[in-house]
Amino acid sequence: MAGLPPAEPVIRLEAVHKWFGRNHVLRGIDLSVFQGQVVCVIGPSGSGKSTLLRCINLLEEPASGHVWFEGRDITDVRTDLNKVRTKIGIVFQQFNLFPHKSALDNVTLGLEKVLRMRKDDARELARRELAHVGLTEKEDAYPARISGGQQQRVAIARALAMSPTVMLFDEVTSALDPELVKEVLDVMKRLASEGMTMIVVTHEMGFAREVGDRMIFMDEGLIVEEGRPVDLLSNPVHPRTRSFMSKIL
Amino acid sequence: MTVLDTADRPGRLQRWREEGTRLSKVIVSLGGAALGLTLFGPVGLVLARGATPTESLVATLRSGELKAILAVGLVAGALAVLGGWGTYRRMPTKASREQAVAGAVLGLQAAILSFVLLRFTGGSIEKFATNFLDFRALRPHVGEFVHGARNTLILALAGESIGVGLGLALAMLASSKRAVVRAPARVYINFFRGTPLIWQISFIYFGLIVGFKVNISAYEAAIVAFGLNTGAYAAEVFRAGIQSIDRGQLEAARSLGMSYMQAMRYAVIPQAIRRVIPPLMNEFVILIKDTSLIIVLGLVQREYELYTVGRSLFADTFNATFFVATALGYLVVCLPLIRLVTAVERRLRSGLVGVVGHLEA
C-alpha cells in the first residue's frame, strides 16, 4: 500500500480475547500481518482459527484487546466499521452467495450499494472480476445452478471487486467435493502471486507449503507456534504442533 | 445427478388396467359407482325436476326415486366395503391390492353419505327447504351479494396491505438486538394477538372518534383495526421468515461493508419474503372471513360486506337461505385463494429458493 511505511503492519492484533458463553475461544492473540504476506493458519477444529479470522473484520467482536487495520484501531467504537470492511475481503466456507441473485449481481451488489458505483461501471468491473476467476460464461447463472467450486470462485470475485487491501479465507475448500478444490486453490495462488495480503485458514497443507510466507499453528485459543511453512511442517518445535502434524501428514 | 427417464414408466391408470385382477376391478368399480350415484344421483334428480319453486324441491327430496337411488348407493357401497376389506390382503399384485382398498374406501364414503342423506330426507324436509333452500327468494338479491363480496375483498385487501407493511416494520424491531427496541414491538404484537378482533374493532372505532376526535366512518375504522391486527400476526410470520435465513447471508452482506439495514434490505428480506408468501396468504384468507366482524359497528347499506348482506336480508325475511348464500359467497372468494396458496407453496418448494449447495446444471 502506498503511503504505508514498510515496517507498519497492515493488520495487528493485540491481546485479543473472545468468549462464546463460558467457552474461552481466543485466549490472548498477538499477531502482525504485513503488506503482501500470505499467512496460513492451521490447527485442530475448535482451536479458534475461524474466530480469529472473523475478529479481524469484526464479524465477531473481541471481548478485549485491540485490532489495528492500516494503523487504525478498529476496535474503537468510533470507527466506521462499514468503511473498514470494504477494505477487508472475506470468503466463507459455505460460500454465502446471495441465492436470489445471479453471479454477476452477487458481485455488483456491494459495488452499487456500498461503493455507490454507477450500474454500468459496476457491471463492467464485475465482469472483469468474474473473468479473472474464469467464470465469464456463468455471469447470469444463479448460485444453485453452478458447482461448489464455481460458487466459491464467484464469492472470491465478489470480495475482490471491492478492491480490498487484505483478503481473509475461512476454510474455503472444506465444503467442496475433492475434484473442485484445485480450481479454487489455483485462483488463490494467482492472487498471492499478484501480491495480495492474505490470511488463510486452511487444511490444505500443500497449498500452505507452496504459497504461504508464514504459517501459524493454533490450539485452544492460542498461537502455539509460527514460522515458515516448510519449517513448521517438517520440523515443528512445540510438542502440540508435532502431534498435530503427525496426525495429518 | 441422475435424470429419471420417465418415458417408459407406465402411468398409474395403465398399471391399474394391466395389473389389476378381475375381482379387484369389480370392487373398485362398485365402490366408485356407489359414490358417484350417491353424489350425483340426487343432484341430477333435483336439477332435472327444478330446484325452484321450493315445493318442487321438497317433492323431489321426498320422492321414492331419491330414496331408491340412495338405497342402491348404500347397498352397493356396503358391498364394496365388504368385498374390498375381505380380499385386499390376498390380492396378488400391488395394483390389485390398491384397487381393493380404493373400492372399500369409496364404498364406505358412499355408504356414509347415502345413510346421512336418507336420514335427512326422512326429517322435516319442508321446514328445512323453506328456511334454507328457498333459492327463488335469492334471485333478486344476487347483485347485493356480489356487491358484498366486493366490499369484503376491499376490507380484507386494505387491512392486509396495512398489516403487511406494519408487520415487516414490527418484525425488524422485534428482531433487534437491543431490548429497548424489542420491548415495545413485543408489547404491541402480544396485545393484538392476545385480545379478540371483535373487541379491537369496537375500541378502535370509538377510541378514534371519542379519544382522538378523528372523524372516521365505521368502515374506515374497521380497516384500521384489521390492519393493526393483521400487522401483529404478519410480524410473527416475517420474524420467522427472517430467522429462517441463514446467518451467513447477513454476514456476507455485512462483510461487503453494508450497514445492518442495507444487509437486511438487499440480502435477507428478499429471501425471507419468498418464504413468507404462503403463510401471509393464509393470513389473508383468515382475514377475509374475519372482516365479517365489522357487523358490530353498523354500516350503511353500500358498505355492506358478505356477512352483513346475508344477515340483513335474513332480518328482513327470516329466510336463512341468505346465510347459505353468504357461505357460498365466502367459498367463491376463498377457494381460489386457497388453491393459489397450495400452488405457490409447491412452486417455492420445488424451486431454487433458499437452495445453497451445488446442483449440476
XYZ file of C-alpha atoms in Angstrom:
610
model
C 0.000 0.000 0.000
C 1.417 3.321 -0.992
C 1.970 5.718 1.874
C 2.404 2.971 4.439
C 5.929 2.731 5.769
C 7.149 -0.831 5.187
C 7.516 -1.534 8.877
C 3.854 -0.811 9.625
C 1.766 -3.989 9.687
C -1.484 -3.935 7.686
C -3.160 -5.857 10.447
C -2.152 -6.029 14.054
C -3.916 -7.899 16.823
C -3.023 -7.266 20.434
C -4.129 -9.452 23.328
C -7.386 -10.422 21.644
C -9.742 -12.470 23.805
C -13.109 -13.934 22.851
C -15.686 -15.891 24.777
C -18.700 -17.776 23.463
C -20.750 -18.101 26.604
C -18.380 -19.758 29.080
C -16.170 -21.014 26.288
C -12.903 -19.089 26.135
C -12.237 -19.336 22.396
C -9.402 -16.839 21.943
C -7.063 -16.523 24.882
C -4.799 -13.621 24.072
C -3.834 -13.445 20.413
C -1.000 -11.212 19.238
C -0.409 -11.127 15.525
C 1.009 -8.773 12.912
C 0.496 -9.239 9.205
C 2.495 -7.160 6.744
C 1.785 -5.934 3.272
C 1.927 -8.740 0.684
C 2.246 -11.588 3.173
C 0.335 -14.828 2.837
C -0.299 -16.149 6.319
C -1.713 -19.657 6.689
C -3.484 -20.556 9.911
C -3.763 -24.225 10.811
C -4.826 -26.131 13.868
C -7.314 -28.697 15.157
C -11.030 -27.965 14.961
C -12.235 -25.787 17.786
C -8.830 -24.172 18.190
C -10.212 -20.712 17.346
C -8.859 -20.293 13.790
C -12.144 -19.136 12.266
C -12.946 -16.944 15.240
C -9.562 -15.295 14.918
C -10.232 -14.603 11.249
C -13.691 -13.245 11.982
C -12.279 -10.960 14.654
C -10.116 -9.274 12.024
C -13.117 -7.749 10.197
C -15.082 -7.687 13.439
C -17.780 -10.104 12.330
C -17.008 -11.294 15.839
C -16.353 -8.575 18.353
C -13.361 -9.319 20.588
C -14.213 -9.306 24.289
C -10.976 -7.489 24.977
C -7.833 -6.486 23.146
C -7.307 -4.403 20.057
C -7.315 -4.880 16.304
C -5.496 -2.379 14.126
C -6.100 -2.114 10.407
C -3.795 0.128 8.397
C -2.686 1.809 11.574
C -6.170 2.492 12.915
C -7.686 0.822 15.967
C -10.873 -0.654 14.533
C -11.970 -1.998 17.916
C -12.519 1.646 18.880
C -16.308 2.094 18.875
C -15.982 5.323 16.926
C -14.569 3.505 13.883
C -16.908 3.272 10.911
C -16.782 -0.496 10.525
C -18.751 -0.479 7.284
C -15.981 1.531 5.689
C -13.250 -0.683 7.124
C -14.990 -3.853 5.942
C -14.933 -2.733 2.313
C -11.128 -2.893 2.579
C -11.097 -6.407 4.119
C -12.474 -9.097 1.838
C -13.624 -12.376 3.343
C -14.529 -15.681 1.723
C -16.510 -18.196 3.735
C -16.501 -21.972 3.945
C -20.171 -22.088 2.925
C -19.724 -19.522 0.114
C -22.710 -17.470 1.369
C -23.583 -16.260 -2.093
C -26.918 -14.485 -2.337
C -29.131 -17.244 -3.796
C -31.664 -14.778 -5.204
C -29.075 -13.022 -7.326
C -27.159 -14.115 -10.421
C -23.390 -14.493 -10.257
C -22.962 -11.053 -11.784
C -25.460 -9.429 -9.427
C -23.741 -11.047 -6.460
C -20.645 -9.119 -7.443
C -22.307 -5.824 -8.377
C -24.440 -5.580 -5.232
C -21.662 -4.287 -2.997
C -20.275 -2.066 -5.745
C -23.603 -0.350 -6.289
C -24.962 -0.177 -2.765
C -21.767 0.312 -0.771
C -19.282 1.935 -3.122
C -22.121 3.819 -4.886
C -20.796 2.886 -8.301
C -22.918 3.550 -11.361
C -24.706 0.439 -12.584
C -22.778 0.247 -15.867
C -19.415 0.717 -14.192
C -20.294 -1.864 -11.566
C -21.280 -4.414 -14.190
C -18.143 -3.765 -16.162
C -15.938 -4.221 -13.117
C -17.884 -7.293 -12.030
C -17.443 -8.875 -15.469
C -13.706 -8.253 -15.188
C -13.580 -9.888 -11.771
C -15.603 -12.886 -12.948
C -13.292 -13.233 -15.940
C -10.395 -13.111 -13.517
C -11.699 -16.211 -11.726
C -12.580 -17.855 -15.032
C -16.360 -17.556 -14.889
C -17.236 -15.262 -17.766
C -19.772 -17.711 -19.170
C -21.561 -18.129 -15.816
C -22.383 -14.492 -15.099
C -26.137 -14.985 -15.498
C -26.268 -18.258 -13.572
C -27.875 -18.388 -10.134
C -25.756 -19.913 -7.365
C -27.875 -23.073 -7.134
C -27.159 -23.747 -10.799
C -23.359 -23.811 -10.611
C -20.928 -26.151 -8.873
C -19.491 -25.524 -5.429
C -16.127 -24.637 -6.906
C -17.746 -22.138 -9.222
C -19.788 -20.684 -6.369
C -16.678 -20.248 -4.297
C -14.925 -18.501 -7.184
C -17.886 -16.131 -7.526
C -17.558 -15.457 -3.798
C -13.877 -14.632 -4.294
C -14.745 -12.329 -7.204
C -17.411 -10.657 -5.070
C -14.857 -9.912 -2.354
C -12.121 -8.847 -4.787
C -14.387 -6.452 -6.655
C -14.440 -4.179 -3.627
C -10.638 -3.819 -4.111
C -9.723 -4.819 -0.572
C -6.291 -4.393 0.967
C -6.470 -7.766 2.694
C -8.271 -10.999 1.874
C -9.402 -13.448 4.542
C -10.132 -17.066 3.581
C -12.052 -19.190 6.075
C -11.576 -22.856 5.129
C -12.807 -22.036 1.666
C -12.242 -25.506 0.212
C -13.585 -27.567 3.122
C -17.147 -27.762 1.787
C -16.060 -28.673 -1.728
C -16.009 -32.019 -3.469
C -12.370 -33.111 -3.843
C -12.283 -32.600 -7.608
C -13.385 -28.962 -7.193
C -10.735 -27.941 -4.671
C -7.992 -27.267 -7.197
C -9.863 -24.647 -9.219
C -10.364 -22.586 -6.076
C -6.792 -23.024 -4.844
C -5.490 -22.010 -8.273
C -7.361 -18.724 -8.045
C -5.914 -18.141 -4.588
C -2.408 -18.962 -5.776
C -2.641 -16.426 -8.550
C -3.963 -13.863 -6.117
C -0.988 -14.489 -3.853
C 1.426 -14.156 -6.752
C -0.163 -10.800 -7.571
C 0.923 -9.598 -4.153
C -2.383 -9.672 -2.254
C -2.100 -9.738 1.522
C -3.893 -12.911 2.594
C -4.792 -14.685 5.792
C -5.833 -18.233 5.015
C -7.388 -20.648 7.479
C -6.917 -23.969 5.774
C -6.333 -27.696 5.968
C -4.608 -27.723 2.585
C -1.012 -28.276 3.674
C 0.244 -28.465 0.097
C -1.176 -25.034 -0.600
C 0.268 -23.670 2.642
C 3.712 -25.022 1.867
C 3.704 -23.732 -1.700
C 2.108 -20.323 -1.247
C 2.388 -19.383 2.399
C 5.027 -16.947 3.625
C 4.209 -17.731 7.228
C 2.349 -20.456 8.989
C 0.602 -20.181 12.315
C -0.380 -23.179 14.389
C -3.234 -22.561 16.809
C -4.525 -24.724 19.616
C -7.022 -23.990 22.386
C -7.317 -20.323 21.526
C -3.598 -19.576 21.434
C -0.946 -19.233 18.771
C 1.275 -22.133 19.741
C 3.933 -21.839 17.105
C 4.656 -19.883 13.972
C 7.308 -19.811 11.280
C 7.941 -20.627 7.652
C 5.547 -23.314 6.411
C 8.410 -25.626 5.459
C 9.851 -25.460 8.954
C 6.535 -25.882 10.706
C 5.524 -28.782 8.527
C 8.785 -30.697 8.669
C 10.417 -29.523 11.920
C 7.772 -28.463 14.394
C 9.262 -27.429 17.713
C 6.324 -27.464 20.084
C 5.069 -30.924 21.115
C 1.469 -29.997 20.327
C 2.413 -28.887 16.835
C 4.374 -32.085 16.427
C 1.470 -34.268 17.473
C -0.919 -32.366 15.160
C 1.434 -32.702 12.208
C 1.973 -36.390 12.840
C -1.782 -36.906 12.683
C -2.398 -35.078 9.439
C 0.709 -35.803 7.378
C -27.347 -36.086 -10.826
C -29.261 -38.873 -12.464
C -32.193 -37.771 -14.534
C -35.028 -40.232 -14.198
C -36.239 -41.449 -17.521
C -39.968 -41.137 -17.102
C -40.880 -42.058 -20.651
C -41.011 -45.808 -20.070
C -42.731 -45.699 -16.711
C -46.405 -46.549 -17.189
C -48.935 -44.233 -15.588
C -51.000 -45.368 -12.644
C -54.150 -45.875 -14.677
C -52.325 -48.067 -17.159
C -50.797 -50.148 -14.388
C -54.198 -50.440 -12.748
C -55.620 -51.708 -16.007
C -52.848 -54.183 -16.635
C -52.047 -55.466 -13.165
C -55.491 -55.478 -11.571
C -57.325 -58.768 -11.202
C -60.916 -59.188 -12.318
C -62.130 -59.185 -8.714
C -60.198 -56.075 -7.726
C -61.548 -54.238 -10.758
C -65.092 -55.216 -9.833
C -64.596 -53.962 -6.275
C -63.148 -50.617 -7.252
C -65.825 -50.101 -9.898
C -68.550 -50.973 -7.434
C -67.224 -48.532 -4.828
C -66.777 -45.799 -7.413
C -70.226 -46.345 -8.864
C -71.803 -46.264 -5.402
C -70.166 -42.959 -4.539
C -70.936 -41.483 -7.954
C -74.573 -42.477 -7.640
C -74.864 -41.069 -4.111
C -73.210 -37.798 -5.051
C -74.618 -37.093 -8.470
C -77.894 -39.029 -8.369
C -79.711 -36.644 -6.008
C -78.174 -33.583 -7.655
C -79.220 -34.808 -11.089
C -82.696 -35.568 -9.901
C -83.093 -32.134 -8.300
C -81.752 -30.387 -11.376
C -83.989 -32.430 -13.677
C -87.107 -31.545 -11.725
C -86.079 -27.974 -10.856
C -84.702 -26.609 -7.564
C -87.352 -23.888 -7.573
C -90.035 -23.414 -6.507
C -89.385 -24.839 -3.064
C -92.419 -27.109 -3.307
C -90.917 -28.908 -6.268
C -87.608 -29.257 -4.427
C -89.368 -30.691 -1.402
C -91.294 -33.117 -3.563
C -88.095 -34.329 -5.168
C -86.340 -34.721 -1.848
C -89.256 -36.751 -0.562
C -89.733 -38.835 -3.689
C -89.392 -42.596 -3.799
C -86.934 -42.282 -6.678
C -84.485 -40.396 -4.491
C -84.858 -42.942 -1.708
C -84.323 -45.733 -4.218
C -81.151 -44.077 -5.564
C -79.777 -43.645 -2.071
C -80.703 -47.171 -1.072
C -78.877 -48.565 -4.101
C -75.884 -46.380 -3.232
C -75.957 -47.627 0.337
C -76.131 -51.294 -0.626
C -73.519 -51.037 -3.384
C -71.228 -49.100 -1.065
C -71.619 -51.677 1.682
C -70.866 -54.492 -0.760
C -67.723 -52.720 -1.960
C -66.610 -52.268 1.647
C -67.138 -55.947 2.430
C -65.522 -57.130 -0.781
C -62.511 -54.841 -0.538
C -61.960 -55.381 3.159
C -62.231 -59.126 2.833
C -59.890 -59.571 -0.095
C -57.266 -56.831 -0.196
C -54.693 -58.823 1.775
C -54.866 -61.710 -0.651
C -54.573 -59.654 -3.826
C -51.615 -60.855 -5.933
C -50.238 -57.548 -7.190
C -49.703 -54.126 -5.721
C -52.134 -52.576 -8.203
C -54.892 -55.065 -7.408
C -54.411 -54.549 -3.678
C -54.662 -50.785 -4.134
C -57.813 -51.266 -6.197
C -59.414 -53.368 -3.480
C -58.522 -50.795 -0.833
C -59.748 -47.928 -3.019
C -63.011 -49.776 -3.675
C -63.577 -50.301 0.034
C -62.827 -46.661 0.871
C -65.045 -45.289 -1.909
C -67.792 -47.693 -0.863
C -67.502 -46.542 2.737
C -67.831 -42.919 1.688
C -70.867 -43.799 -0.427
C -72.458 -45.757 2.410
C -71.955 -42.993 4.979
C -73.183 -40.292 2.623
C -76.261 -42.169 1.474
C -77.110 -43.118 5.048
C -76.893 -39.483 6.176
C -78.961 -38.319 3.196
C -81.588 -40.982 3.792
C -81.926 -39.951 7.412
C -82.018 -36.323 6.390
C -84.751 -36.703 3.779
C -86.756 -38.507 6.435
C -86.790 -35.373 8.642
C -88.841 -32.168 8.332
C -87.731 -31.519 4.812
C -90.393 -28.972 4.165
C -89.360 -26.768 7.035
C -85.697 -27.114 6.161
C -86.204 -26.354 2.491
C -88.323 -23.259 3.061
C -85.785 -21.974 5.584
C -82.511 -22.818 3.924
C -83.129 -23.743 0.320
C -85.537 -21.090 -0.903
C -83.494 -20.170 -3.927
C -86.337 -18.229 -5.520
C -86.066 -15.597 -2.802
C -82.369 -15.326 -3.563
C -82.617 -14.354 -7.191
C -83.452 -10.635 -6.798
C -80.602 -10.199 -4.300
C -77.694 -11.714 -6.204
C -76.392 -8.230 -7.037
C -76.263 -7.347 -3.353
C -74.161 -10.410 -2.649
C -71.762 -9.543 -5.453
C -71.510 -6.030 -4.056
C -70.990 -7.517 -0.592
C -68.229 -9.771 -1.864
C -66.578 -6.719 -3.376
C -66.713 -4.912 -0.039
C -65.385 -7.979 1.761
C -62.414 -8.056 -0.588
C -61.812 -4.321 -0.256
C -61.829 -4.549 3.539
C -59.527 -7.561 3.559
C -57.138 -6.172 0.941
C -56.885 -2.779 2.619
C -56.392 -4.379 6.030
C -53.825 -6.820 4.672
C -51.850 -4.055 2.924
C -51.601 -2.043 6.117
C -50.858 -5.219 8.038
C -48.044 -6.426 5.780
C -46.216 -3.096 5.879
C -46.715 -2.755 9.602
C -45.787 -6.389 10.170
C -42.477 -6.067 8.341
C -41.570 -2.983 10.362
C -42.595 -4.681 13.622
C -40.644 -7.808 12.716
C -37.495 -5.733 12.193
C -37.987 -4.056 15.561
C -38.795 -7.349 17.260
C -35.590 -8.943 15.992
C -33.382 -6.080 17.169
C -30.517 -6.956 19.463
C -31.477 -4.023 21.696
C -34.063 -4.799 24.339
C -35.368 -1.218 24.379
C -36.267 -1.540 20.693
C -37.633 -5.064 21.018
C -39.863 -4.445 24.005
C -42.426 -2.039 22.522
C -42.777 -4.201 19.416
C -43.383 -7.260 21.587
C -45.956 -5.430 23.691
C -47.808 -4.369 20.568
C -47.685 -7.815 18.953
C -48.770 -9.654 22.069
C -51.565 -7.196 22.796
C -53.105 -7.574 19.361
C -52.618 -11.325 19.352
C -53.995 -11.593 22.849
C -57.279 -9.698 22.519
C -60.268 -10.582 20.318
C -60.534 -8.821 16.987
C -64.177 -8.000 17.670
C -63.078 -6.057 20.767
C -60.314 -4.299 18.840
C -62.740 -3.209 16.125
C -65.141 -1.545 18.527
C -62.484 0.008 20.728
C -60.515 1.391 17.800
C -63.683 2.865 16.303
C -64.872 4.516 19.485
C -61.345 5.294 20.599
C -60.591 7.164 17.392
C -63.873 9.054 17.427
C -64.064 9.871 21.111
C -60.473 9.722 22.302
C -58.668 11.222 19.336
C -61.619 13.205 17.948
C -60.925 11.767 14.488
C -63.883 11.971 12.164
C -63.863 8.479 10.767
C -66.516 6.164 9.363
C -67.118 2.702 10.777
C -65.874 1.242 7.510
C -62.578 3.131 7.694
C -62.141 2.397 11.383
C -62.616 -1.289 10.688
C -59.893 -1.175 8.011
C -57.573 0.420 10.566
C -58.452 -2.303 13.062
C -57.934 -5.083 10.513
C -54.588 -3.532 9.566
C -53.374 -3.180 13.159
C -54.487 -6.716 13.973
C -53.026 -8.301 10.846
C -49.815 -6.351 11.481
C -49.269 -8.274 14.707
C -49.734 -11.652 13.035
C -47.752 -10.676 9.939
C -44.925 -9.518 12.220
C -44.610 -13.016 13.649
C -44.687 -14.504 10.160
C -41.979 -12.117 8.964
C -39.882 -12.677 12.065
C -39.929 -16.416 11.498
C -39.098 -15.837 7.829
C -36.158 -13.579 8.627
C -34.857 -16.006 11.233
C -35.063 -18.855 8.742
C -32.481 -17.178 6.506
C -29.002 -18.479 7.163
C -26.833 -16.163 9.294
C -24.153 -16.376 6.651
C -26.271 -14.218 4.358
C -26.252 -11.324 6.805
C -22.538 -11.848 7.456
C -21.698 -11.931 3.747
C -23.564 -8.670 3.209
C -22.018 -7.004 6.265
C -18.548 -8.123 5.205
C -19.039 -6.203 1.952
C -19.445 -3.071 4.052
C -23.235 -2.898 4.096
C -24.975 -1.428 7.102
C -27.384 -3.664 9.009
C -30.333 -2.053 7.257
C -28.747 -2.442 3.827
C -27.902 -6.072 4.523
C -31.492 -6.736 5.577
C -32.899 -4.882 2.597
C -30.749 -6.342 -0.155
C -29.759 -9.769 1.150
C -32.042 -11.088 3.873
C -35.516 -9.686 3.323
C -35.791 -10.514 -0.406
C -35.196 -14.146 0.519
C -37.422 -14.030 3.586
C -40.288 -12.518 1.560
C -40.445 -15.557 -0.710
C -40.677 -17.865 2.246
C -43.426 -15.889 3.962
C -45.703 -15.539 0.950
C -47.675 -18.743 1.664
C -48.244 -18.033 5.386
C -49.127 -14.404 4.607
C -51.673 -15.526 2.022
C -53.037 -17.860 4.648
C -53.454 -14.900 6.992
C -55.231 -13.122 4.175
C -57.736 -15.962 3.796
C -58.373 -15.788 7.537
C -58.817 -12.012 7.359
C -61.367 -12.343 4.532
C -63.648 -14.239 6.878
C -62.829 -12.078 9.891
C -63.996 -8.959 8.055
C -67.490 -10.222 8.942
C -66.851 -8.928 12.467
C -67.373 -5.427 11.110
C -71.040 -6.135 11.773
C -70.574 -4.874 15.345
C -70.088 -1.317 14.050
C -73.231 -0.867 11.965
C -72.702 0.028 8.328
C -74.666 1.975 5.756
C -76.072 -0.183 3.009
C -73.477 0.473 0.314
C -70.766 -0.597 2.768
C -72.367 -3.991 3.474
C -69.961 -6.880 3.098
C -70.948 -10.510 2.534
C -71.961 -11.327 6.057
C -73.888 -8.113 6.649
C -75.741 -8.592 3.375
C -76.852 -12.091 4.401
C -77.626 -11.016 7.913
C -79.746 -8.016 6.942
C -81.679 -9.964 4.325
C -82.340 -12.624 6.918
C -83.526 -9.973 9.367
C -85.938 -8.657 6.729
C -87.318 -12.007 5.627
C -86.458 -14.609 8.257
C -85.239 -16.693 5.350
C -81.965 -18.433 6.244
C -81.244 -19.202 2.596
C -79.426 -15.877 2.616
C -76.968 -17.297 5.128
C -76.415 -20.269 2.849
C -75.713 -17.779 0.074
C -73.293 -15.919 2.347
C -71.331 -19.103 2.982
C -71.263 -19.799 -0.750
C -70.013 -16.252 -1.314
C -67.108 -16.758 1.104
C -66.273 -20.067 -0.567
C -66.262 -18.451 -4.008
C -63.825 -15.809 -2.753
C -61.632 -18.072 -0.619
C -61.347 -21.331 -2.548
C -59.335 -19.875 -5.457
C -57.019 -18.219 -2.942
C -56.574 -21.461 -1.033
C -55.729 -23.206 -4.297
C -53.282 -20.412 -5.078
C -51.539 -20.828 -1.700
C -51.080 -24.524 -2.390
C -49.733 -23.836 -5.871
C -47.325 -21.169 -4.644
C -46.114 -23.437 -1.843
C -45.444 -26.220 -4.298
C -43.539 -23.899 -6.602
C -41.450 -22.494 -3.775
C -40.653 -25.977 -2.526
C -39.597 -27.295 -5.908
C -37.915 -24.071 -6.959
C -34.453 -22.858 -6.191
C -35.386 -20.514 -3.406
C -33.039 -20.768 -0.497
C -31.110 -23.645 -2.008
C -27.433 -23.219 -1.267
C -25.111 -26.015 -2.174
C -24.466 -27.351 -5.562
C -26.649 -28.889 -8.178
C -25.264 -29.727 -11.525
C -26.878 -27.577 -14.142
